[in-house]
Amino acid sequence: MAGNSQRRGAIAKGRKKGAQVGTGGNRRKGLEGKGPTPKAKDRPYHKAHKAAQAAEQRNKGPRKRAAGDAEWIIGRNSVVEALREDVPVNGLYVAEGAERDGRLREAFMLASEKGISLLEVTKVELDRLTGFNGHQGLAARIPAYEYAHADDLLDRAAEVREQALIVALDQVTDPRNLGAIVRSAAAFGAHGVVIPERRAAGMTAAAWKTSAGAAARIPVAQTVNLTRQLKAYQEAGCMVVGLDMEGDISLPELGAPEGLADGPLVIVVGAEGGGLSRLVQETCDQIVSIPMVNSVESLNAGVAASVVLYAVAEARR
């Protein structure tokens, strides 16, 4: 024991106070330079890099997002109407042994004219595919809708050298209203329709059918945040006007000579009954009301959009 104590004492005396184990040159290497600082556009966290990426995406053409899985239109009347209105059907399914009536024969004829594939399956298989057993032996499969990017709508107006005219929907949840607005937007020369990604109607089979084929001629864009997108349109030089019964100005003032309708314009339509949300209304540059002879609660969103689009088209003409 005594010998061990003497050895520990000798070791302790041999060490210098504050001495440390050597770094082996690691600390010197850590102090060496890492080369020149990358340019701003090459640093992923820098806004210049993000701006360069956005510009590169714009140069690649319209950006689109799919709306999930394909959908089904079921029932003989619905399928025939969809085929008549040029809804993009990519497959017609008929149950084995289904009664060949006039509607079924017309569906076959239209599918043949449009080059749409026709598949015969068992009723059990058609039940499974559509998730419904009331299909009357006929169903049409439509692909997922591909949404445009909201910023590309301005580019579309620039390409045809026109003042931008965009319709934005706030809290419109009825796909038939969406389809009707898309149809009116196409008819009166709008360059696109913008809808929120959440808590809003999307381009479903019902919206496609109500648009009467117009959805194939005018882009519909989705945005994560409608208020933020409206502000982006304002920064790009657009006037944003919302529709509400308690408007700052009436529709005739909007369409007056040298009025707001002459420049780049975004028309925001709210839900029937609920109207515009608070943040969207506060973002709008102007709130416009549609004068009516008789007092009613509100116009249908699709009807209100049509009236205003017609007024804007007349003013621009």
mmCIF file of C-alpha atoms in Angstrom:
data_model
loop_
_atom_site.group_PDB
_atom_site.id
_atom_site.type_symbol
_atom_site.label_atom_id
_atom_site.label_comp_id
_atom_site.label_asym_id
_atom_site.label_seq_id
_atom_site.Cartn_x
_atom_site.Cartn_y
_atom_site.Cartn_z
ATOM 1 C CA MET A 1 0.000 0.000 0.000
ATOM 2 C CA ALA A 2 2.821 2.357 0.929
ATOM 3 C CA GLY A 3 4.579 1.642 -2.339
ATOM 4 C CA ASN A 4 1.440 2.512 -4.325
ATOM 5 C CA SER A 5 1.083 5.831 -2.508
ATOM 6 C CA GLN A 6 4.688 6.718 -3.284
ATOM 7 C CA ARG A 7 4.170 5.949 -7.010
ATOM 8 C CA ARG A 8 0.985 8.135 -7.191
ATOM 9 C CA GLY A 9 2.875 10.970 -5.493
ATOM 10 C CA ALA A 10 5.711 10.715 -7.985
ATOM 11 C CA ILE A 11 3.298 10.836 -10.940
ATOM 12 C CA ALA A 12 1.493 13.870 -9.493
ATOM 13 C CA LYS A 13 4.798 15.732 -9.035
ATOM 14 C CA GLY A 14 5.764 14.974 -12.645
ATOM 15 C CA ARG A 15 2.663 16.703 -14.092
ATOM 16 C CA LYS A 16 2.620 20.430 -14.738
ATOM 17 C CA LYS A 17 -0.253 22.376 -13.339
ATOM 18 C CA GLY A 18 -2.914 23.061 -16.006
ATOM 19 C CA ALA A 19 -1.386 20.686 -18.564
ATOM 20 C CA GLN A 20 -3.850 19.276 -21.138
ATOM 21 C CA VAL A 21 -3.823 16.332 -23.472
ATOM 22 C CA GLY A 22 -2.613 17.378 -26.924
ATOM 23 C CA THR A 23 -5.134 18.039 -29.740
ATOM 24 C CA GLY A 24 -3.062 16.311 -32.353
ATOM 25 C CA GLY A 25 -3.401 19.279 -34.671
ATOM 26 C CA ASN A 26 -7.221 19.111 -34.730
ATOM 27 C CA ARG A 27 -7.623 22.579 -33.274
ATOM 28 C CA ARG A 28 -5.265 24.047 -35.888
ATOM 29 C CA LYS A 29 -7.266 22.358 -38.659
ATOM 30 C CA GLY A 30 -10.477 23.751 -37.216
ATOM 31 C CA LEU A 31 -9.075 27.244 -37.523
ATOM 32 C CA GLU A 32 -8.200 26.832 -41.182
ATOM 33 C CA GLY A 33 -10.354 28.752 -43.701
ATOM 34 C CA LYS A 34 -13.217 26.996 -45.520
ATOM 35 C CA GLY A 35 -12.754 28.816 -48.790
ATOM 36 C CA PRO A 36 -14.530 31.915 -50.163
ATOM 37 C CA THR A 37 -18.034 32.733 -48.920
ATOM 38 C CA PRO A 38 -20.684 31.390 -51.386
ATOM 39 C CA LYS A 39 -22.693 33.906 -53.367
ATOM 40 C CA ALA A 40 -26.107 34.844 -51.972
ATOM 41 C CA LYS A 41 -27.971 32.949 -54.702
ATOM 42 C CA ASP A 42 -25.991 29.793 -53.831
ATOM 43 C CA ARG A 43 -26.961 29.824 -50.158
ATOM 44 C CA PRO A 44 -30.213 27.816 -49.695
ATOM 45 C CA TYR A 45 -31.397 29.905 -46.730
ATOM 46 C CA HIS A 46 -30.910 33.247 -48.492
ATOM 47 C CA LYS A 47 -33.869 35.050 -50.137
ATOM 48 C CA ALA A 48 -31.808 35.529 -53.311
ATOM 49 C CA HIS A 49 -31.538 31.739 -53.642
ATOM 50 C CA LYS A 50 -35.314 31.338 -53.193
ATOM 51 C CA ALA A 51 -35.991 34.071 -55.751
ATOM 52 C CA ALA A 52 -33.686 32.377 -58.258
ATOM 53 C CA GLN A 53 -35.475 29.069 -57.722
ATOM 54 C CA ALA A 54 -38.861 30.708 -58.260
ATOM 55 C CA ALA A 55 -37.668 32.312 -61.476
ATOM 56 C CA GLU A 56 -36.338 28.959 -62.687
ATOM 57 C CA GLN A 57 -39.704 27.320 -62.013
ATOM 58 C CA ARG A 58 -41.517 30.070 -63.939
ATOM 59 C CA ASN A 59 -39.239 29.516 -66.919
ATOM 60 C CA LYS A 60 -40.126 25.826 -66.923
ATOM 61 C CA GLY A 61 -43.769 26.640 -67.686
ATOM 62 C CA PRO A 62 -47.018 26.463 -65.683
ATOM 63 C CA ARG A 63 -46.770 24.655 -62.388
ATOM 64 C CA LYS A 64 -49.642 22.309 -61.666
ATOM 65 C CA ARG A 65 -50.782 20.227 -58.764
ATOM 66 C CA ALA A 66 -53.086 17.253 -58.963
ATOM 67 C CA ALA A 67 -56.224 17.080 -56.842
ATOM 68 C CA GLY A 68 -55.683 13.609 -55.456
ATOM 69 C CA ASP A 69 -57.098 10.411 -56.906
ATOM 70 C CA ALA A 70 -59.317 10.009 -59.930
ATOM 71 C CA GLU A 71 -63.072 10.379 -59.431
ATOM 72 C CA TRP A 72 -66.151 8.565 -60.604
ATOM 73 C CA ILE A 73 -69.296 9.872 -62.249
ATOM 74 C CA ILE A 74 -72.039 7.338 -61.659
ATOM 75 C CA GLY A 75 -75.535 6.878 -63.078
ATOM 76 C CA ARG A 76 -76.704 6.903 -66.667
ATOM 77 C CA ASN A 77 -78.000 10.491 -66.808
ATOM 78 C CA SER A 78 -74.901 11.893 -65.075
ATOM 79 C CA VAL A 79 -72.510 10.001 -67.340
ATOM 80 C CA VAL A 80 -74.318 11.030 -70.539
ATOM 81 C CA GLU A 81 -74.384 14.698 -69.418
ATOM 82 C CA ALA A 82 -70.670 14.567 -68.600
ATOM 83 C CA LEU A 83 -69.866 13.160 -72.031
ATOM 84 C CA ARG A 84 -72.012 15.799 -73.710
ATOM 85 C CA GLU A 85 -70.221 18.569 -71.798
ATOM 86 C CA ASP A 86 -66.730 17.290 -72.677
ATOM 87 C CA VAL A 87 -65.758 16.390 -69.143
ATOM 88 C CA PRO A 88 -62.346 14.653 -69.542
ATOM 89 C CA VAL A 89 -63.435 11.039 -69.104
ATOM 90 C CA ASN A 90 -60.621 8.488 -69.454
ATOM 91 C CA GLY A 91 -62.695 5.344 -69.143
ATOM 92 C CA LEU A 92 -66.315 4.207 -69.384
ATOM 93 C CA TYR A 93 -67.321 1.173 -67.298
ATOM 94 C CA VAL A 94 -70.502 -0.833 -67.912
ATOM 95 C CA ALA A 95 -71.796 -3.721 -65.838
ATOM 96 C CA GLU A 96 -72.281 -7.075 -67.530
ATOM 97 C CA GLY A 97 -75.920 -7.661 -68.442
ATOM 98 C CA ALA A 98 -76.912 -3.981 -67.998
ATOM 99 C CA GLU A 99 -80.119 -3.102 -69.852
ATOM 100 C CA ARG A 100 -79.323 -1.390 -73.169
ATOM 101 C CA ASP A 101 -81.649 1.623 -73.098
ATOM 102 C CA GLY A 102 -81.372 4.915 -75.026
ATOM 103 C CA ARG A 103 -79.069 6.526 -72.450
ATOM 104 C CA LEU A 104 -76.659 3.620 -72.475
ATOM 105 C CA ARG A 105 -76.549 3.555 -76.266
ATOM 106 C CA GLU A 106 -75.898 7.317 -76.363
ATOM 107 C CA ALA A 107 -73.086 6.898 -73.842
ATOM 108 C CA PHE A 108 -71.500 4.214 -76.031
ATOM 109 C CA MET A 109 -71.830 6.405 -79.124
ATOM 110 C CA LEU A 110 -70.300 9.477 -77.442
ATOM 111 C CA ALA A 111 -67.473 7.386 -75.999
ATOM 112 C CA SER A 112 -66.729 5.986 -79.439
ATOM 113 C CA GLU A 113 -66.710 9.463 -81.018
ATOM 114 C CA LYS A 114 -64.336 10.795 -78.359
ATOM 115 C CA GLY A 115 -62.022 7.778 -78.386
ATOM 116 C CA ILE A 116 -62.829 6.843 -74.777
ATOM 117 C CA SER A 117 -62.130 3.252 -73.789
ATOM 118 C CA LEU A 118 -65.145 1.097 -72.884
ATOM 119 C CA LEU A 119 -64.706 -1.684 -70.334
ATOM 120 C CA GLU A 120 -67.266 -4.307 -69.340
ATOM 121 C CA VAL A 121 -66.987 -5.551 -65.764
ATOM 122 C CA THR A 122 -69.167 -7.492 -63.369
ATOM 123 C CA LYS A 123 -71.662 -5.590 -61.235
ATOM 124 C CA VAL A 124 -69.730 -6.637 -58.118
ATOM 125 C CA GLU A 125 -66.526 -5.189 -59.584
ATOM 126 C CA LEU A 126 -68.285 -1.927 -60.541
ATOM 127 C CA ASP A 127 -69.698 -1.710 -56.999
ATOM 128 C CA ARG A 128 -66.166 -2.067 -55.650
ATOM 129 C CA LEU A 129 -64.616 0.465 -58.047
ATOM 130 C CA THR A 130 -67.195 3.187 -57.441
ATOM 131 C CA GLY A 131 -67.902 2.398 -53.786
ATOM 132 C CA PHE A 132 -71.631 2.543 -54.561
ATOM 133 C CA ASN A 133 -74.214 0.045 -55.764
ATOM 134 C CA GLY A 134 -76.664 2.549 -57.259
ATOM 135 C CA HIS A 135 -74.661 3.206 -60.434
ATOM 136 C CA GLN A 136 -77.360 1.811 -62.782
ATOM 137 C CA GLY A 137 -74.722 -0.278 -64.501
ATOM 138 C CA LEU A 138 -72.749 2.681 -65.869
ATOM 139 C CA ALA A 139 -69.878 4.790 -64.532
ATOM 140 C CA ALA A 140 -67.234 7.107 -65.975
ATOM 141 C CA ARG A 141 -63.752 7.581 -64.551
ATOM 142 C CA ILE A 142 -62.241 11.067 -64.717
ATOM 143 C CA PRO A 143 -58.601 11.913 -63.922
ATOM 144 C CA ALA A 144 -57.541 14.031 -60.982
ATOM 145 C CA TYR A 145 -57.733 17.727 -61.857
ATOM 146 C CA GLU A 146 -54.372 19.482 -62.311
ATOM 147 C CA TYR A 147 -54.388 22.917 -60.689
ATOM 148 C CA ALA A 148 -52.377 25.797 -62.068
ATOM 149 C CA HIS A 149 -50.159 27.942 -59.856
ATOM 150 C CA ALA A 150 -51.819 31.205 -58.785
ATOM 151 C CA ASP A 151 -48.896 33.335 -59.992
ATOM 152 C CA ASP A 152 -49.153 31.862 -63.493
ATOM 153 C CA LEU A 153 -52.542 33.507 -64.051
ATOM 154 C CA LEU A 154 -50.823 36.886 -64.333
ATOM 155 C CA ASP A 155 -48.409 35.422 -66.875
ATOM 156 C CA ARG A 156 -51.374 34.152 -68.881
ATOM 157 C CA ALA A 157 -52.776 37.697 -69.094
ATOM 158 C CA ALA A 158 -49.378 39.092 -70.074
ATOM 159 C CA GLU A 159 -48.999 36.553 -72.872
ATOM 160 C CA VAL A 160 -52.155 37.812 -74.587
ATOM 161 C CA ARG A 161 -51.311 41.451 -73.733
ATOM 162 C CA GLU A 162 -54.451 42.032 -71.696
ATOM 163 C CA GLN A 163 -55.109 43.591 -68.321
ATOM 164 C CA ALA A 164 -55.342 40.744 -65.836
ATOM 165 C CA LEU A 165 -58.814 39.657 -64.736
ATOM 166 C CA ILE A 166 -58.836 36.995 -62.029
ATOM 167 C CA VAL A 167 -61.694 35.622 -59.929
ATOM 168 C CA ALA A 168 -60.866 34.482 -56.381
ATOM 169 C CA LEU A 169 -63.298 32.476 -54.246
ATOM 170 C CA ASP A 170 -63.466 32.794 -50.475
ATOM 171 C CA GLN A 171 -65.192 29.989 -48.533
ATOM 172 C CA VAL A 172 -67.261 28.780 -51.509
ATOM 173 C CA THR A 173 -67.914 25.138 -50.636
ATOM 174 C CA ASP A 174 -70.502 24.120 -53.239
ATOM 175 C CA PRO A 175 -68.770 22.533 -56.269
ATOM 176 C CA ARG A 176 -71.719 23.533 -58.469
ATOM 177 C CA ASN A 177 -71.132 27.179 -57.586
ATOM 178 C CA LEU A 178 -67.449 26.728 -58.411
ATOM 179 C CA GLY A 179 -68.331 25.155 -61.756
ATOM 180 C CA ALA A 180 -70.763 27.965 -62.586
ATOM 181 C CA ILE A 181 -68.155 30.621 -61.735
ATOM 182 C CA VAL A 182 -65.522 28.876 -63.871
ATOM 183 C CA ARG A 183 -68.020 28.871 -66.739
ATOM 184 C CA SER A 184 -68.755 32.603 -66.342
ATOM 185 C CA ALA A 185 -65.062 33.434 -65.952
ATOM 186 C CA ALA A 186 -64.330 31.724 -69.260
ATOM 187 C CA ALA A 187 -67.287 33.375 -70.976
ATOM 188 C CA PHE A 188 -66.350 36.920 -69.942
ATOM 189 C CA GLY A 189 -62.614 36.789 -70.605
ATOM 190 C CA ALA A 190 -61.107 36.144 -67.168
ATOM 191 C CA HIS A 191 -57.608 34.683 -67.094
ATOM 192 C CA GLY A 192 -58.202 32.229 -64.277
ATOM 193 C CA VAL A 193 -59.916 31.327 -61.018
ATOM 194 C CA VAL A 194 -58.209 30.984 -57.630
ATOM 195 C CA ILE A 195 -59.536 28.827 -54.798
ATOM 196 C CA PRO A 196 -58.150 27.997 -51.337
ATOM 197 C CA GLU A 197 -56.766 24.513 -50.745
ATOM 198 C CA ARG A 198 -58.797 23.990 -47.565
ATOM 199 C CA ARG A 199 -62.411 24.551 -46.556
ATOM 200 C CA ALA A 200 -63.441 25.195 -50.147
ATOM 201 C CA ALA A 201 -64.897 23.336 -53.096
ATOM 202 C CA GLY A 202 -62.421 21.747 -55.489
ATOM 203 C CA MET A 203 -62.613 20.732 -59.127
ATOM 204 C CA THR A 204 -64.598 17.569 -58.535
ATOM 205 C CA ALA A 205 -66.774 15.765 -61.058
ATOM 206 C CA ALA A 206 -69.726 17.960 -60.030
ATOM 207 C CA ALA A 207 -67.743 21.153 -60.646
ATOM 208 C CA TRP A 208 -66.511 19.844 -64.003
ATOM 209 C CA LYS A 209 -70.050 19.042 -65.103
ATOM 210 C CA THR A 210 -71.481 22.410 -64.012
ATOM 211 C CA SER A 211 -68.703 24.258 -65.835
ATOM 212 C CA ALA A 212 -70.062 22.764 -69.092
ATOM 213 C CA GLY A 213 -66.570 22.102 -70.390
ATOM 214 C CA ALA A 214 -65.214 25.554 -69.511
ATOM 215 C CA ALA A 215 -62.816 23.994 -66.991
ATOM 216 C CA ALA A 216 -60.840 22.698 -69.960
ATOM 217 C CA ARG A 217 -60.423 26.233 -71.352
ATOM 218 C CA ILE A 218 -59.538 28.301 -68.279
ATOM 219 C CA PRO A 219 -57.057 27.439 -65.502
ATOM 220 C CA VAL A 220 -58.122 27.003 -61.896
ATOM 221 C CA ALA A 221 -55.379 27.578 -59.313
ATOM 222 C CA GLN A 222 -55.152 26.594 -55.666
ATOM 223 C CA THR A 223 -53.463 28.618 -52.951
ATOM 224 C CA VAL A 224 -52.531 27.682 -49.401
ATOM 225 C CA ASN A 225 -53.367 31.143 -48.050
ATOM 226 C CA LEU A 226 -55.882 33.262 -49.973
ATOM 227 C CA THR A 227 -55.122 36.479 -48.073
ATOM 228 C CA ARG A 228 -51.414 36.160 -48.784
ATOM 229 C CA GLN A 229 -52.109 35.483 -52.465
ATOM 230 C CA LEU A 230 -54.348 38.555 -52.734
ATOM 231 C CA LYS A 231 -51.538 40.654 -51.267
ATOM 232 C CA ALA A 232 -49.158 39.179 -53.841
ATOM 233 C CA TYR A 233 -51.556 40.236 -56.601
ATOM 234 C CA GLN A 234 -51.680 43.743 -55.109
ATOM 235 C CA GLU A 235 -47.888 43.919 -55.105
ATOM 236 C CA ALA A 236 -47.999 42.936 -58.778
ATOM 237 C CA GLY A 237 -50.206 45.965 -59.511
ATOM 238 C CA CYS A 238 -53.700 44.453 -59.332
ATOM 239 C CA MET A 239 -56.692 46.127 -57.719
ATOM 240 C CA VAL A 240 -58.503 43.663 -55.447
ATOM 241 C CA VAL A 241 -62.259 44.176 -55.059
ATOM 242 C CA GLY A 242 -64.571 42.078 -52.921
ATOM 243 C CA LEU A 243 -68.302 41.564 -53.406
ATOM 244 C CA ASP A 244 -70.574 42.343 -50.469
ATOM 245 C CA MET A 245 -74.047 43.789 -49.950
ATOM 246 C CA GLU A 246 -72.555 46.525 -47.754
ATOM 247 C CA GLY A 247 -70.126 47.805 -50.367
ATOM 248 C CA ASP A 248 -68.159 51.056 -50.448
ATOM 249 C CA ILE A 249 -69.210 51.561 -54.064
ATOM 250 C CA SER A 250 -71.874 50.051 -56.299
ATOM 251 C CA LEU A 251 -71.256 47.998 -59.410
ATOM 252 C CA PRO A 252 -71.994 50.843 -61.877
ATOM 253 C CA GLU A 253 -69.139 52.832 -60.301
ATOM 254 C CA LEU A 254 -66.787 49.885 -60.791
ATOM 255 C CA GLY A 255 -67.661 49.730 -64.471
ATOM 256 C CA ALA A 256 -67.700 53.485 -65.062
ATOM 257 C CA PRO A 257 -65.427 54.894 -67.805
ATOM 258 C CA GLU A 258 -61.842 55.042 -66.540
ATOM 259 C CA GLY A 259 -62.967 53.194 -63.419
ATOM 260 C CA LEU A 260 -61.366 50.327 -61.519
ATOM 261 C CA ALA A 261 -62.329 47.840 -64.226
ATOM 262 C CA ASP A 262 -59.825 49.324 -66.685
ATOM 263 C CA GLY A 263 -56.707 48.082 -64.902
ATOM 264 C CA PRO A 264 -55.527 44.670 -63.623
ATOM 265 C CA LEU A 265 -58.350 43.401 -61.446
ATOM 266 C CA VAL A 266 -59.027 40.594 -58.985
ATOM 267 C CA ILE A 267 -62.678 39.982 -58.078
ATOM 268 C CA VAL A 268 -63.218 38.161 -54.768
ATOM 269 C CA VAL A 269 -66.498 36.279 -54.332
ATOM 270 C CA GLY A 270 -67.599 35.076 -50.912
ATOM 271 C CA ALA A 271 -69.895 32.252 -49.919
ATOM 272 C CA GLU A 272 -73.642 32.708 -50.185
ATOM 273 C CA GLY A 273 -74.921 33.816 -46.781
ATOM 274 C CA GLY A 274 -71.476 33.913 -45.112
ATOM 275 C CA GLY A 275 -69.918 36.439 -47.506
ATOM 276 C CA LEU A 276 -66.252 37.355 -47.285
ATOM 277 C CA SER A 277 -64.117 36.342 -44.306
ATOM 278 C CA ARG A 278 -62.828 39.173 -42.122
ATOM 279 C CA LEU A 279 -59.169 38.974 -43.195
ATOM 280 C CA VAL A 280 -60.044 38.781 -46.885
ATOM 281 C CA GLN A 281 -62.424 41.732 -46.600
ATOM 282 C CA GLU A 282 -59.773 43.799 -44.830
ATOM 283 C CA THR A 283 -57.273 42.941 -47.583
ATOM 284 C CA CYS A 284 -59.532 44.130 -50.416
ATOM 285 C CA ASP A 285 -58.837 47.596 -51.841
ATOM 286 C CA GLN A 286 -62.542 48.159 -52.426
ATOM 287 C CA ILE A 287 -65.827 46.476 -51.520
ATOM 288 C CA VAL A 288 -68.426 46.512 -54.293
ATOM 289 C CA SER A 289 -72.155 45.894 -53.963
ATOM 290 C CA ILE A 290 -74.616 44.887 -56.672
ATOM 291 C CA PRO A 291 -77.650 47.199 -56.641
ATOM 292 C CA MET A 292 -80.960 45.322 -56.648
ATOM 293 C CA VAL A 293 -84.560 46.519 -56.978
ATOM 294 C CA ASN A 294 -85.958 44.152 -54.377
ATOM 295 C CA SER A 295 -84.390 43.429 -51.030
ATOM 296 C CA VAL A 296 -83.101 39.841 -50.806
ATOM 297 C CA GLU A 297 -80.636 38.229 -48.449
ATOM 298 C CA SER A 298 -77.926 37.670 -51.048
ATOM 299 C CA LEU A 299 -77.337 36.480 -54.571
ATOM 300 C CA ASN A 300 -76.038 33.019 -55.306
ATOM 301 C CA ALA A 301 -72.233 33.180 -55.531
ATOM 302 C CA GLY A 302 -72.276 31.998 -59.126
ATOM 303 C CA VAL A 303 -74.900 34.558 -60.146
ATOM 304 C CA ALA A 304 -73.100 37.416 -58.361
ATOM 305 C CA ALA A 305 -69.825 36.551 -60.083
ATOM 306 C CA SER A 306 -71.551 36.437 -63.482
ATOM 307 C CA VAL A 307 -73.160 39.864 -63.010
ATOM 308 C CA VAL A 308 -69.868 41.508 -62.015
ATOM 309 C CA LEU A 309 -67.858 39.795 -64.755
ATOM 310 C CA TYR A 310 -70.361 40.974 -67.330
ATOM 311 C CA ALA A 311 -70.101 44.564 -66.028
ATOM 312 C CA VAL A 312 -66.299 44.442 -66.180
ATOM 313 C CA ALA A 313 -66.355 42.965 -69.694
ATOM 314 C CA GLU A 314 -68.707 45.725 -70.882
ATOM 315 C CA ALA A 315 -66.541 48.432 -69.280
ATOM 316 C CA ARG A 316 -63.402 47.065 -70.943
ATOM 317 C CA ARG A 317 -65.129 46.801 -74.283
#
